[in-house]
mmCIF file of C-alpha atoms in Angstrom:
data_model
loop_
_atom_site.group_PDB
_atom_site.id
_atom_site.type_symbol
_atom_site.label_atom_id
_atom_site.label_comp_id
_atom_site.label_asym_id
_atom_site.label_seq_id
_atom_site.Cartn_x
_atom_site.Cartn_y
_atom_site.Cartn_z
ATOM 1 C CA MET A 1 -181.339 -203.507 -112.622
ATOM 2 C CA ARG A 2 -183.343 -203.833 -115.838
ATOM 3 C CA ILE A 3 -182.381 -201.199 -118.349
ATOM 4 C CA LEU A 4 -183.865 -200.459 -121.769
ATOM 5 C CA ILE A 5 -181.606 -198.374 -124.015
ATOM 6 C CA LEU A 6 -183.095 -196.435 -126.925
ATOM 7 C CA HIS A 7 -180.917 -195.219 -129.800
ATOM 8 C CA ASN A 8 -181.324 -193.941 -133.257
ATOM 9 C CA HIS A 9 -178.500 -194.546 -135.708
ATOM 10 C CA TYR A 10 -177.587 -191.797 -138.168
ATOM 11 C CA GLN A 11 -177.175 -192.640 -141.837
ATOM 12 C CA ASP A 12 -173.371 -192.574 -141.421
ATOM 13 C CA PRO A 13 -171.957 -194.207 -138.245
ATOM 14 C CA GLY A 14 -170.542 -191.725 -135.730
ATOM 15 C CA GLY A 15 -169.315 -191.237 -132.175
ATOM 16 C CA GLU A 16 -172.798 -191.486 -130.672
ATOM 17 C CA ASP A 17 -173.260 -194.933 -132.112
ATOM 18 C CA ALA A 18 -169.939 -196.023 -130.682
ATOM 19 C CA VAL A 19 -170.737 -194.700 -127.221
ATOM 20 C CA PHE A 20 -174.194 -196.376 -127.271
ATOM 21 C CA GLU A 21 -172.562 -199.734 -128.053
ATOM 22 C CA GLN A 22 -169.764 -199.302 -125.590
ATOM 23 C CA GLU A 23 -172.143 -198.566 -122.773
ATOM 24 C CA ARG A 24 -174.510 -201.325 -123.729
ATOM 25 C CA ILE A 25 -171.753 -203.894 -123.551
ATOM 26 C CA LEU A 26 -170.266 -202.512 -120.403
ATOM 27 C CA LEU A 27 -173.594 -202.501 -118.504
ATOM 28 C CA SER A 28 -174.496 -206.015 -119.687
ATOM 29 C CA THR A 29 -171.749 -207.463 -117.661
ATOM 30 C CA THR A 30 -173.706 -207.020 -114.426
ATOM 31 C CA GLU A 31 -177.164 -205.645 -115.378
ATOM 32 C CA THR A 32 -180.036 -206.887 -117.471
ATOM 33 C CA VAL A 33 -179.838 -204.735 -120.527
ATOM 34 C CA SER A 34 -182.114 -204.604 -123.619
ATOM 35 C CA SER A 35 -181.893 -202.156 -126.463
ATOM 36 C CA LEU A 36 -184.285 -200.841 -129.095
ATOM 37 C CA THR A 37 -182.684 -199.221 -132.112
ATOM 38 C CA PHE A 38 -183.898 -197.236 -135.054
ATOM 39 C CA LYS A 39 -182.109 -195.845 -138.166
ATOM 40 C CA ASN A 40 -182.419 -192.709 -140.179
ATOM 41 C CA ARG A 41 -183.085 -193.509 -143.820
ATOM 42 C CA LYS A 42 -182.382 -191.841 -147.145
ATOM 43 C CA GLY A 43 -184.750 -190.825 -149.877
ATOM 44 C CA TRP A 44 -188.513 -190.840 -149.379
ATOM 45 C CA ARG A 45 -188.283 -192.876 -146.237
ATOM 46 C CA GLY A 46 -186.037 -190.256 -144.669
ATOM 47 C CA VAL A 47 -188.592 -187.548 -145.646
ATOM 48 C CA TRP A 48 -191.265 -189.572 -144.045
ATOM 49 C CA GLN A 49 -189.359 -190.049 -140.842
ATOM 50 C CA THR A 50 -188.592 -186.336 -140.657
ATOM 51 C CA LEU A 51 -192.226 -185.303 -141.198
ATOM 52 C CA TRP A 52 -193.357 -187.626 -138.375
ATOM 53 C CA SER A 53 -190.584 -186.801 -136.029
ATOM 54 C CA PRO A 54 -192.702 -184.314 -133.925
ATOM 55 C CA TRP A 55 -195.137 -187.128 -133.006
ATOM 56 C CA ASN A 56 -194.047 -190.511 -134.383
ATOM 57 C CA VAL A 57 -196.928 -192.900 -133.532
ATOM 58 C CA TRP A 58 -195.159 -195.872 -135.189
ATOM 59 C CA ALA A 59 -192.020 -195.410 -133.026
ATOM 60 C CA ALA A 60 -194.345 -194.976 -130.033
ATOM 61 C CA GLN A 61 -195.922 -198.460 -130.640
ATOM 62 C CA ARG A 62 -192.526 -200.177 -130.888
ATOM 63 C CA ILE A 63 -191.442 -198.496 -127.635
ATOM 64 C CA LYS A 64 -194.666 -199.555 -125.850
ATOM 65 C CA GLN A 65 -194.141 -203.112 -126.848
ATOM 66 C CA ALA A 66 -190.467 -203.028 -125.762
ATOM 67 C CA ILE A 67 -191.508 -201.688 -122.335
ATOM 68 C CA GLN A 68 -194.165 -204.346 -121.978
ATOM 69 C CA ARG A 69 -191.762 -207.088 -123.126
ATOM 70 C CA HIS A 70 -188.686 -206.125 -120.981
ATOM 71 C CA GLN A 71 -190.383 -204.422 -117.963
ATOM 72 C CA PRO A 72 -187.399 -202.033 -117.491
ATOM 73 C CA ASP A 73 -186.586 -200.185 -114.290
ATOM 74 C CA LEU A 74 -185.514 -197.247 -116.429
ATOM 75 C CA ILE A 75 -185.023 -196.096 -120.004
ATOM 76 C CA HIS A 76 -181.751 -194.565 -121.166
ATOM 77 C CA ILE A 77 -182.035 -192.572 -124.409
ATOM 78 C CA HIS A 78 -179.035 -191.641 -126.541
ATOM 79 C CA ASN A 79 -180.309 -190.206 -129.802
ATOM 80 C CA LEU A 80 -183.885 -189.473 -130.716
ATOM 81 C CA HIS A 81 -183.550 -187.667 -134.126
ATOM 82 C CA TYR A 82 -185.307 -188.412 -136.332
ATOM 83 C CA ALA A 83 -186.688 -191.886 -136.578
ATOM 84 C CA ILE A 84 -187.741 -191.948 -132.916
ATOM 85 C CA GLY A 85 -188.666 -188.423 -131.906
ATOM 86 C CA PRO A 86 -189.647 -186.906 -128.445
ATOM 87 C CA ILE A 87 -192.628 -189.196 -128.208
ATOM 88 C CA ALA A 88 -190.272 -191.757 -126.630
ATOM 89 C CA VAL A 89 -190.123 -189.619 -123.455
ATOM 90 C CA VAL A 90 -193.925 -189.134 -123.472
ATOM 91 C CA ILE A 91 -194.588 -192.893 -123.726
ATOM 92 C CA ALA A 92 -192.051 -193.766 -121.049
ATOM 93 C CA LYS A 93 -193.535 -191.420 -118.562
ATOM 94 C CA ARG A 94 -197.119 -192.489 -119.312
ATOM 95 C CA MET A 95 -196.038 -196.007 -118.465
ATOM 96 C CA GLY A 96 -194.321 -194.922 -115.262
ATOM 97 C CA ILE A 97 -190.720 -195.464 -116.354
ATOM 98 C CA PRO A 98 -187.925 -193.124 -115.331
ATOM 99 C CA VAL A 99 -185.967 -191.557 -118.226
ATOM 100 C CA VAL A 100 -182.289 -190.757 -118.527
ATOM 101 C CA MET A 101 -180.978 -188.995 -121.612
ATOM 102 C CA THR A 102 -177.451 -188.429 -122.741
ATOM 103 C CA LEU A 103 -176.877 -185.062 -124.565
ATOM 104 C CA HIS A 104 -174.177 -185.953 -127.056
ATOM 105 C CA ASN A 105 -174.580 -182.598 -128.812
ATOM 106 C CA TYR A 106 -176.404 -179.358 -128.658
ATOM 107 C CA ARG A 107 -179.357 -180.131 -130.861
ATOM 108 C CA LEU A 108 -181.919 -179.312 -128.202
ATOM 109 C CA LEU A 109 -180.430 -175.874 -127.923
ATOM 110 C CA CYS A 110 -179.896 -175.119 -131.580
ATOM 111 C CA PRO A 111 -180.824 -176.842 -134.851
ATOM 112 C CA SER A 112 -177.187 -176.717 -135.861
ATOM 113 C CA ALA A 113 -176.415 -179.305 -133.110
ATOM 114 C CA THR A 114 -172.861 -177.980 -133.117
ATOM 115 C CA LEU A 115 -173.229 -174.318 -132.260
ATOM 116 C CA PHE A 116 -171.047 -173.817 -135.362
ATOM 117 C CA HIS A 117 -171.916 -172.300 -138.728
ATOM 118 C CA HIS A 118 -170.026 -170.833 -141.723
ATOM 119 C CA GLY A 119 -166.606 -171.245 -140.105
ATOM 120 C CA LYS A 120 -167.348 -169.811 -136.673
ATOM 121 C CA LEU A 121 -169.204 -170.309 -133.471
ATOM 122 C CA PHE A 122 -172.961 -169.724 -133.730
ATOM 123 C CA THR A 123 -174.636 -169.119 -130.286
ATOM 124 C CA SER A 124 -177.620 -166.960 -131.268
ATOM 125 C CA SER A 125 -180.078 -169.813 -130.429
ATOM 126 C CA LEU A 126 -178.885 -170.414 -126.887
ATOM 127 C CA ARG A 127 -181.163 -167.850 -125.221
ATOM 128 C CA ALA A 128 -183.761 -167.420 -127.950
ATOM 129 C CA GLN A 129 -187.249 -168.726 -127.177
ATOM 130 C CA TYR A 130 -187.536 -169.633 -130.908
ATOM 131 C CA PRO A 131 -184.398 -169.810 -133.139
ATOM 132 C CA TRP A 132 -185.514 -167.419 -135.886
ATOM 133 C CA LYS A 133 -181.957 -166.603 -136.946
ATOM 134 C CA ALA A 134 -180.934 -170.207 -137.213
ATOM 135 C CA ILE A 135 -183.854 -170.862 -139.400
ATOM 136 C CA ARG A 136 -183.147 -167.876 -141.643
ATOM 137 C CA LEU A 137 -179.541 -169.083 -142.043
ATOM 138 C CA GLY A 138 -180.584 -172.695 -142.611
ATOM 139 C CA VAL A 139 -177.967 -173.974 -140.154
ATOM 140 C CA HIS A 140 -179.236 -177.523 -140.326
ATOM 141 C CA SER A 141 -178.222 -179.245 -143.576
ATOM 142 C CA HIS A 142 -178.167 -175.855 -145.289
ATOM 143 C CA SER A 143 -181.971 -176.029 -145.434
ATOM 144 C CA ILE A 144 -184.390 -173.505 -144.180
ATOM 145 C CA PHE A 145 -187.180 -176.114 -144.193
ATOM 146 C CA LYS A 146 -185.214 -178.809 -142.313
ATOM 147 C CA THR A 147 -183.980 -176.253 -139.818
ATOM 148 C CA CYS A 148 -187.510 -174.882 -139.290
ATOM 149 C CA TRP A 149 -188.971 -178.398 -138.858
ATOM 150 C CA LEU A 150 -186.367 -179.436 -136.367
ATOM 151 C CA ALA A 151 -186.598 -176.150 -134.430
ATOM 152 C CA SER A 152 -190.434 -176.397 -134.349
ATOM 153 C CA THR A 153 -190.295 -180.000 -133.030
ATOM 154 C CA THR A 154 -188.042 -178.933 -130.208
ATOM 155 C CA TRP A 155 -190.065 -175.889 -129.436
ATOM 156 C CA LEU A 156 -193.365 -177.815 -129.497
ATOM 157 C CA HIS A 157 -192.183 -180.314 -126.953
ATOM 158 C CA LYS A 158 -190.766 -177.529 -124.884
ATOM 159 C CA LYS A 159 -194.294 -176.014 -124.709
ATOM 160 C CA LEU A 160 -195.753 -179.456 -124.049
ATOM 161 C CA GLY A 161 -193.368 -180.004 -121.172
ATOM 162 C CA THR A 162 -191.783 -183.099 -122.711
ATOM 163 C CA TRP A 163 -188.235 -182.129 -121.960
ATOM 164 C CA GLN A 164 -189.118 -181.266 -118.294
ATOM 165 C CA GLN A 165 -190.305 -184.939 -117.854
ATOM 166 C CA VAL A 166 -186.823 -186.375 -118.416
ATOM 167 C CA ASP A 167 -185.514 -187.370 -114.977
ATOM 168 C CA ARG A 168 -181.799 -186.863 -115.686
ATOM 169 C CA TYR A 169 -179.763 -185.363 -118.550
ATOM 170 C CA ILE A 170 -176.225 -186.535 -118.832
ATOM 171 C CA THR A 171 -173.745 -184.044 -120.220
ATOM 172 C CA LEU A 172 -170.247 -185.050 -121.200
ATOM 173 C CA THR A 173 -168.512 -182.059 -119.619
ATOM 174 C CA ASP A 174 -169.240 -179.420 -117.086
ATOM 175 C CA PHE A 175 -168.926 -176.888 -119.901
ATOM 176 C CA ALA A 176 -171.960 -178.421 -121.673
ATOM 177 C CA ARG A 177 -173.903 -178.683 -118.462
ATOM 178 C CA GLN A 178 -173.504 -174.944 -117.838
ATOM 179 C CA LEU A 179 -174.513 -174.196 -121.444
ATOM 180 C CA PHE A 180 -177.841 -175.995 -120.965
ATOM 181 C CA ILE A 181 -178.464 -174.510 -117.613
ATOM 182 C CA VAL A 182 -178.044 -170.869 -118.714
ATOM 183 C CA SER A 183 -179.952 -171.306 -121.995
ATOM 184 C CA SER A 184 -183.616 -171.012 -122.768
ATOM 185 C CA PHE A 185 -184.063 -174.774 -122.527
ATOM 186 C CA ASN A 186 -185.789 -174.154 -119.238
ATOM 187 C CA VAL A 187 -184.980 -177.338 -117.282
ATOM 188 C CA SER A 188 -183.779 -177.111 -113.662
ATOM 189 C CA ALA A 189 -180.086 -177.331 -113.075
ATOM 190 C CA GLU A 190 -180.569 -180.364 -110.670
ATOM 191 C CA LYS A 191 -181.536 -182.553 -113.673
ATOM 192 C CA PHE A 192 -178.191 -182.169 -115.331
ATOM 193 C CA VAL A 193 -175.274 -184.385 -114.306
ATOM 194 C CA VAL A 194 -171.815 -184.830 -115.821
ATOM 195 C CA LYS A 195 -170.587 -188.253 -116.924
ATOM 196 C CA PRO A 196 -167.780 -188.305 -119.583
ATOM 197 C CA ASN A 197 -167.272 -190.975 -122.237
ATOM 198 C CA PHE A 198 -164.599 -193.614 -121.841
ATOM 199 C CA VAL A 199 -162.018 -195.619 -123.798
ATOM 200 C CA THR A 200 -160.450 -198.933 -123.116
ATOM 201 C CA ARG A 201 -156.686 -198.941 -123.706
ATOM 202 C CA SER A 202 -153.610 -200.734 -122.417
ATOM 203 C CA ARG A 203 -151.059 -198.815 -120.378
ATOM 204 C CA GLN A 204 -148.263 -196.724 -121.961
ATOM 205 C CA SER A 205 -145.773 -198.672 -123.918
ATOM 206 C CA GLY A 206 -142.774 -196.942 -122.249
ATOM 207 C CA GLN A 207 -141.016 -196.630 -125.572
ATOM 208 C CA PRO A 208 -139.029 -193.496 -126.211
ATOM 209 C CA ARG A 209 -140.978 -190.728 -127.980
ATOM 210 C CA GLU A 210 -139.884 -189.078 -131.085
ATOM 211 C CA LYS A 211 -139.906 -185.295 -131.760
ATOM 212 C CA HIS A 212 -142.910 -185.101 -134.073
ATOM 213 C CA PHE A 213 -146.359 -183.941 -133.342
ATOM 214 C CA LEU A 214 -149.645 -185.743 -134.270
ATOM 215 C CA PHE A 215 -153.130 -184.756 -135.346
ATOM 216 C CA VAL A 216 -155.918 -187.302 -135.380
ATOM 217 C CA GLY A 217 -159.378 -186.353 -136.453
ATOM 218 C CA ARG A 218 -161.921 -185.604 -139.207
ATOM 219 C CA LEU A 219 -160.417 -183.168 -141.771
ATOM 220 C CA THR A 220 -163.027 -180.398 -141.512
ATOM 221 C CA GLU A 221 -162.905 -176.712 -140.827
ATOM 222 C CA GLU A 222 -164.393 -176.955 -137.434
ATOM 223 C CA LYS A 223 -161.601 -179.346 -136.363
ATOM 224 C CA GLY A 224 -159.151 -176.480 -136.965
ATOM 225 C CA VAL A 225 -157.331 -178.170 -139.847
ATOM 226 C CA LYS A 226 -156.628 -174.803 -141.555
ATOM 227 C CA VAL A 227 -155.201 -173.441 -138.216
ATOM 228 C CA LEU A 228 -153.125 -176.591 -137.934
ATOM 229 C CA LEU A 229 -151.611 -176.291 -141.354
ATOM 230 C CA ASP A 230 -151.034 -172.526 -140.905
ATOM 231 C CA ALA A 231 -149.166 -173.125 -137.677
ATOM 232 C CA PHE A 232 -146.819 -175.762 -139.115
ATOM 233 C CA SER A 233 -146.283 -174.155 -142.534
ATOM 234 C CA THR A 234 -143.306 -172.009 -141.574
ATOM 235 C CA THR A 235 -141.790 -173.808 -138.567
ATOM 236 C CA GLY A 236 -140.146 -176.845 -140.035
ATOM 237 C CA LEU A 237 -141.539 -178.837 -137.081
ATOM 238 C CA ARG A 238 -142.587 -182.341 -138.023
ATOM 239 C CA LEU A 239 -146.323 -183.186 -138.023
ATOM 240 C CA ARG A 240 -148.120 -186.347 -138.862
ATOM 241 C CA ILE A 241 -151.824 -186.045 -139.735
ATOM 242 C CA ALA A 242 -154.242 -189.081 -139.478
ATOM 243 C CA GLY A 243 -157.830 -188.852 -140.707
ATOM 244 C CA ASP A 244 -160.153 -188.177 -143.649
ATOM 245 C CA GLY A 245 -162.787 -185.653 -144.628
ATOM 246 C CA PRO A 246 -163.656 -182.721 -146.902
ATOM 247 C CA LEU A 247 -160.197 -180.977 -146.394
ATOM 248 C CA ARG A 248 -158.235 -183.972 -147.420
ATOM 249 C CA GLU A 249 -156.965 -182.371 -150.713
ATOM 250 C CA LEU A 250 -155.956 -179.301 -148.711
ATOM 251 C CA VAL A 251 -153.823 -181.472 -146.445
ATOM 252 C CA LYS A 252 -152.275 -183.343 -149.370
ATOM 253 C CA GLU A 253 -151.388 -180.052 -151.012
ATOM 254 C CA ALA A 254 -149.660 -178.956 -147.902
ATOM 255 C CA THR A 255 -147.588 -182.082 -147.755
ATOM 256 C CA LYS A 256 -146.232 -181.418 -151.235
ATOM 257 C CA LYS A 257 -145.113 -177.943 -150.235
ATOM 258 C CA GLN A 258 -143.967 -178.811 -146.691
ATOM 259 C CA PRO A 259 -141.954 -182.137 -146.505
ATOM 260 C CA HIS A 260 -142.027 -182.037 -142.688
ATOM 261 C CA ILE A 261 -145.903 -182.581 -142.868
ATOM 262 C CA THR A 262 -146.882 -186.229 -143.405
ATOM 263 C CA TYR A 263 -150.461 -187.313 -144.246
ATOM 264 C CA LEU A 264 -151.234 -190.830 -143.053
ATOM 265 C CA GLY A 265 -154.874 -191.086 -144.260
ATOM 266 C CA ALA A 266 -157.488 -192.820 -142.178
ATOM 267 C CA LEU A 267 -156.088 -195.284 -139.705
ATOM 268 C CA ARG A 268 -157.375 -198.251 -137.801
ATOM 269 C CA PRO A 269 -157.596 -197.990 -134.001
ATOM 270 C CA ALA A 270 -154.469 -200.075 -133.383
ATOM 271 C CA ALA A 271 -152.436 -197.849 -135.849
ATOM 272 C CA ILE A 272 -153.761 -194.680 -134.069
ATOM 273 C CA ASP A 273 -152.598 -196.195 -130.692
ATOM 274 C CA ALA A 274 -149.123 -196.739 -132.138
ATOM 275 C CA GLU A 275 -148.963 -193.159 -133.425
ATOM 276 C CA LEU A 276 -150.099 -191.807 -130.092
ATOM 277 C CA ALA A 277 -147.435 -193.794 -128.255
ATOM 278 C CA SER A 278 -144.638 -192.444 -130.470
ATOM 279 C CA CYS A 279 -145.434 -188.788 -130.940
ATOM 280 C CA THR A 280 -144.284 -186.093 -128.531
ATOM 281 C CA ALA A 281 -147.737 -184.563 -128.220
ATOM 282 C CA LEU A 282 -151.172 -184.568 -129.798
ATOM 283 C CA VAL A 283 -152.254 -181.193 -131.382
ATOM 284 C CA PHE A 284 -155.997 -180.544 -131.148
ATOM 285 C CA PRO A 285 -156.845 -177.204 -132.692
ATOM 286 C CA SER A 286 -160.627 -177.468 -132.899
ATOM 287 C CA ILE A 287 -162.558 -174.187 -133.225
ATOM 288 C CA TRP A 288 -166.037 -175.418 -132.121
ATOM 289 C CA TYR A 289 -167.632 -176.480 -128.878
ATOM 290 C CA GLU A 290 -166.688 -180.206 -128.933
ATOM 291 C CA GLY A 291 -168.862 -182.626 -127.062
ATOM 292 C CA MET A 292 -166.291 -185.099 -125.689
ATOM 293 C CA PRO A 293 -163.416 -185.811 -128.139
ATOM 294 C CA ILE A 294 -162.612 -189.417 -127.998
ATOM 295 C CA THR A 295 -159.152 -188.603 -129.467
ATOM 296 C CA LEU A 296 -158.290 -186.744 -126.367
ATOM 297 C CA LEU A 297 -159.238 -189.721 -124.163
ATOM 298 C CA GLU A 298 -157.172 -192.049 -126.327
ATOM 299 C CA ALA A 299 -154.203 -189.574 -125.840
ATOM 300 C CA PHE A 300 -154.597 -189.501 -122.179
ATOM 301 C CA ALA A 301 -154.823 -193.292 -122.102
ATOM 302 C CA ALA A 302 -151.493 -193.435 -123.992
ATOM 303 C CA GLY A 303 -149.858 -191.019 -121.585
ATOM 304 C CA THR A 304 -149.663 -188.443 -124.498
ATOM 305 C CA PRO A 305 -149.873 -184.752 -123.595
ATOM 306 C CA VAL A 306 -152.344 -182.565 -125.635
ATOM 307 C CA ILE A 307 -151.815 -179.105 -126.912
ATOM 308 C CA ALA A 308 -155.377 -177.914 -127.583
ATOM 309 C CA SER A 309 -157.638 -174.979 -128.157
ATOM 310 C CA ASP A 310 -158.704 -173.245 -125.018
ATOM 311 C CA LEU A 311 -162.352 -173.680 -125.880
ATOM 312 C CA GLY A 312 -165.361 -175.655 -124.592
ATOM 313 C CA ALA A 313 -164.716 -179.255 -123.675
ATOM 314 C CA MET A 314 -160.994 -178.866 -124.028
ATOM 315 C CA ARG A 315 -160.953 -176.195 -121.366
ATOM 316 C CA SER A 316 -162.706 -178.595 -119.056
ATOM 317 C CA MET A 317 -160.571 -181.573 -119.885
ATOM 318 C CA ILE A 318 -156.992 -180.117 -120.059
ATOM 319 C CA THR A 319 -155.334 -178.652 -117.024
ATOM 320 C CA GLU A 320 -152.426 -176.354 -118.065
ATOM 321 C CA GLY A 321 -149.112 -177.921 -117.231
ATOM 322 C CA GLN A 322 -150.589 -181.149 -115.802
ATOM 323 C CA ASN A 323 -151.804 -183.097 -118.801
ATOM 324 C CA GLY A 324 -151.184 -180.663 -121.677
ATOM 325 C CA TRP A 325 -151.217 -176.989 -122.712
ATOM 326 C CA ARG A 326 -153.886 -174.771 -124.147
ATOM 327 C CA PHE A 327 -153.804 -171.957 -126.665
ATOM 328 C CA PRO A 328 -156.449 -169.307 -127.926
ATOM 329 C CA ALA A 329 -158.741 -171.114 -130.451
ATOM 330 C CA GLY A 330 -158.010 -170.187 -134.039
ATOM 331 C CA ASP A 331 -154.691 -168.505 -133.260
ATOM 332 C CA ALA A 332 -152.081 -170.183 -135.391
ATOM 333 C CA THR A 333 -149.348 -167.767 -134.253
ATOM 334 C CA ILE A 334 -149.696 -168.640 -130.536
ATOM 335 C CA LEU A 335 -150.042 -172.351 -131.455
ATOM 336 C CA ARG A 336 -146.673 -172.071 -133.355
ATOM 337 C CA GLN A 337 -145.073 -170.550 -130.263
ATOM 338 C CA LYS A 338 -146.492 -173.279 -127.977
ATOM 339 C CA LEU A 339 -145.123 -176.029 -130.235
ATOM 340 C CA GLN A 340 -141.637 -174.625 -130.071
ATOM 341 C CA GLN A 341 -141.905 -174.099 -126.287
ATOM 342 C CA TRP A 342 -142.976 -177.631 -125.914
ATOM 343 C CA LEU A 343 -139.857 -178.990 -127.775
ATOM 344 C CA ASP A 344 -137.670 -176.604 -125.720
ATOM 345 C CA LEU A 345 -138.717 -178.323 -122.449
ATOM 346 C CA ASP A 346 -136.411 -180.808 -120.965
ATOM 347 C CA GLU A 347 -137.229 -184.448 -121.232
ATOM 348 C CA ALA A 348 -138.233 -184.759 -117.571
ATOM 349 C CA SER A 349 -140.829 -182.040 -117.842
ATOM 350 C CA ARG A 350 -142.394 -183.551 -120.911
ATOM 351 C CA ARG A 351 -142.434 -186.943 -119.224
ATOM 352 C CA ARG A 352 -144.048 -185.505 -116.109
ATOM 353 C CA ILE A 353 -146.919 -183.980 -118.135
ATOM 354 C CA GLY A 354 -147.277 -187.275 -120.042
ATOM 355 C CA ASN A 355 -147.665 -189.012 -116.695
ATOM 356 C CA GLY A 356 -150.248 -186.470 -115.777
ATOM 357 C CA ALA A 357 -152.160 -187.320 -118.925
ATOM 358 C CA ARG A 358 -152.230 -190.974 -117.994
ATOM 359 C CA LEU A 359 -153.343 -190.128 -114.549
ATOM 360 C CA THR A 360 -156.151 -188.070 -115.934
ATOM 361 C CA TYR A 361 -157.336 -191.150 -117.782
ATOM 362 C CA GLU A 362 -157.164 -193.395 -114.808
ATOM 363 C CA GLN A 363 -159.039 -190.938 -112.615
ATOM 364 C CA HIS A 364 -161.839 -189.977 -115.024
ATOM 365 C CA TYR A 365 -162.124 -191.964 -118.280
ATOM 366 C CA THR A 366 -161.796 -195.738 -117.593
ATOM 367 C CA ALA A 367 -164.607 -198.224 -118.166
ATOM 368 C CA GLU A 368 -164.783 -199.070 -114.457
ATOM 369 C CA ARG A 369 -165.262 -195.449 -113.377
ATOM 370 C CA ASN A 370 -167.760 -194.692 -116.168
ATOM 371 C CA LYS A 371 -169.861 -197.746 -115.162
ATOM 372 C CA ALA A 372 -169.901 -196.794 -111.499
ATOM 373 C CA ARG A 373 -170.947 -193.249 -112.321
ATOM 374 C CA LEU A 374 -173.652 -194.406 -114.725
ATOM 375 C CA LEU A 375 -175.077 -196.809 -112.188
ATOM 376 C CA ASP A 376 -175.092 -194.020 -109.558
ATOM 377 C CA ILE A 377 -177.127 -191.938 -111.947
ATOM 378 C CA TYR A 378 -179.590 -194.762 -112.549
ATOM 379 C CA GLN A 379 -179.993 -195.423 -108.846
ATOM 380 C CA SER A 380 -180.619 -191.836 -108.008
ATOM 381 C CA VAL A 381 -183.438 -191.766 -110.567
ATOM 382 C CA THR A 382 -185.108 -195.061 -109.690
ATOM 383 C CA ALA A 383 -185.009 -194.188 -105.957
ATOM 384 C CA GLN A 384 -186.984 -190.995 -106.536
ATOM 385 C CA ARG A 385 -190.334 -192.356 -107.435
ATOM 386 C CA PRO A 386 -192.286 -195.608 -107.230
ATOM 387 C CA ARG A 387 -192.988 -197.354 -110.476
ATOM 388 C CA ALA A 388 -196.568 -196.945 -111.724
ATOM 389 C CA THR A 389 -198.827 -199.999 -112.160
#
């Protein structure tokens, strides 16, 4: 199968870039894969890209040339914003090429992309025909103009029928799929399929686990860092924190007051693997609708149970008592109780749940299963309609 992958890199590398590269390499082992990438710029170039994002004729020309050069059986789009724009879908369909698009976030439902604003969930745009409230609040980059421009671009192509032309939308969890189906996005449920991300990791080390908990992630409010620190502040339970971000100083201050909390800073993947292999459980207190937290997949791969917020993707991924526990999002008191209950379990029970975490990885999040699912999606799309001449 000949596959052309389109992706736009953000200014700062992120999870979407990693997934794009992972899937490109994975598919290339058996398929003929080509990629066409763009990158968001800063300064006046960034302004120019944003202004042209509703109908980017320069990006359209590059996409036409790539299609003519590679003659793909289908196009897989990861990120369109902003240097590409929705015109990629229009061009592909005009040239008779089926289109698959991965929805890494909620940007097509709300300009915020995260459904999170000012420290809490923001869902006002989900059923709105036009997100007036989001614009008024400037939920994208704290800018009313940027929010309005992005919202208008999405709305325009909704009216033009561009989003309806995509043959399949890939969501990372069933929770995200349901959000898109019940929203005002107005695309039939049959076009949404679930395919999670994956990680490649070796088997559990089998080494004895210590009694400390672990947090790995960006140090931001939406990741529940304040909830985490609140939960551990009065317990005396040991916590190790790996990551970096705007709340770094808050974490450092907590370590000065609470000697049982250790800040590790940003770690390389190998060091994160070692931390996951030695902790008793990963704590994941996020308070927003995560897309597909790679940290959870890494924990499962290491056979590490997860104690996470009962919210969004975590609710889909964590089965109570099988691969971890859940607690009400934002509730530091209940989290504190869960932590103590976890340590009060006998060793055999903790080991059983750890084995369940590894089984979850093997059943859902390996590269092999991911590739098989992805090719099934591609084949279901290419079999639907003949390619235009």
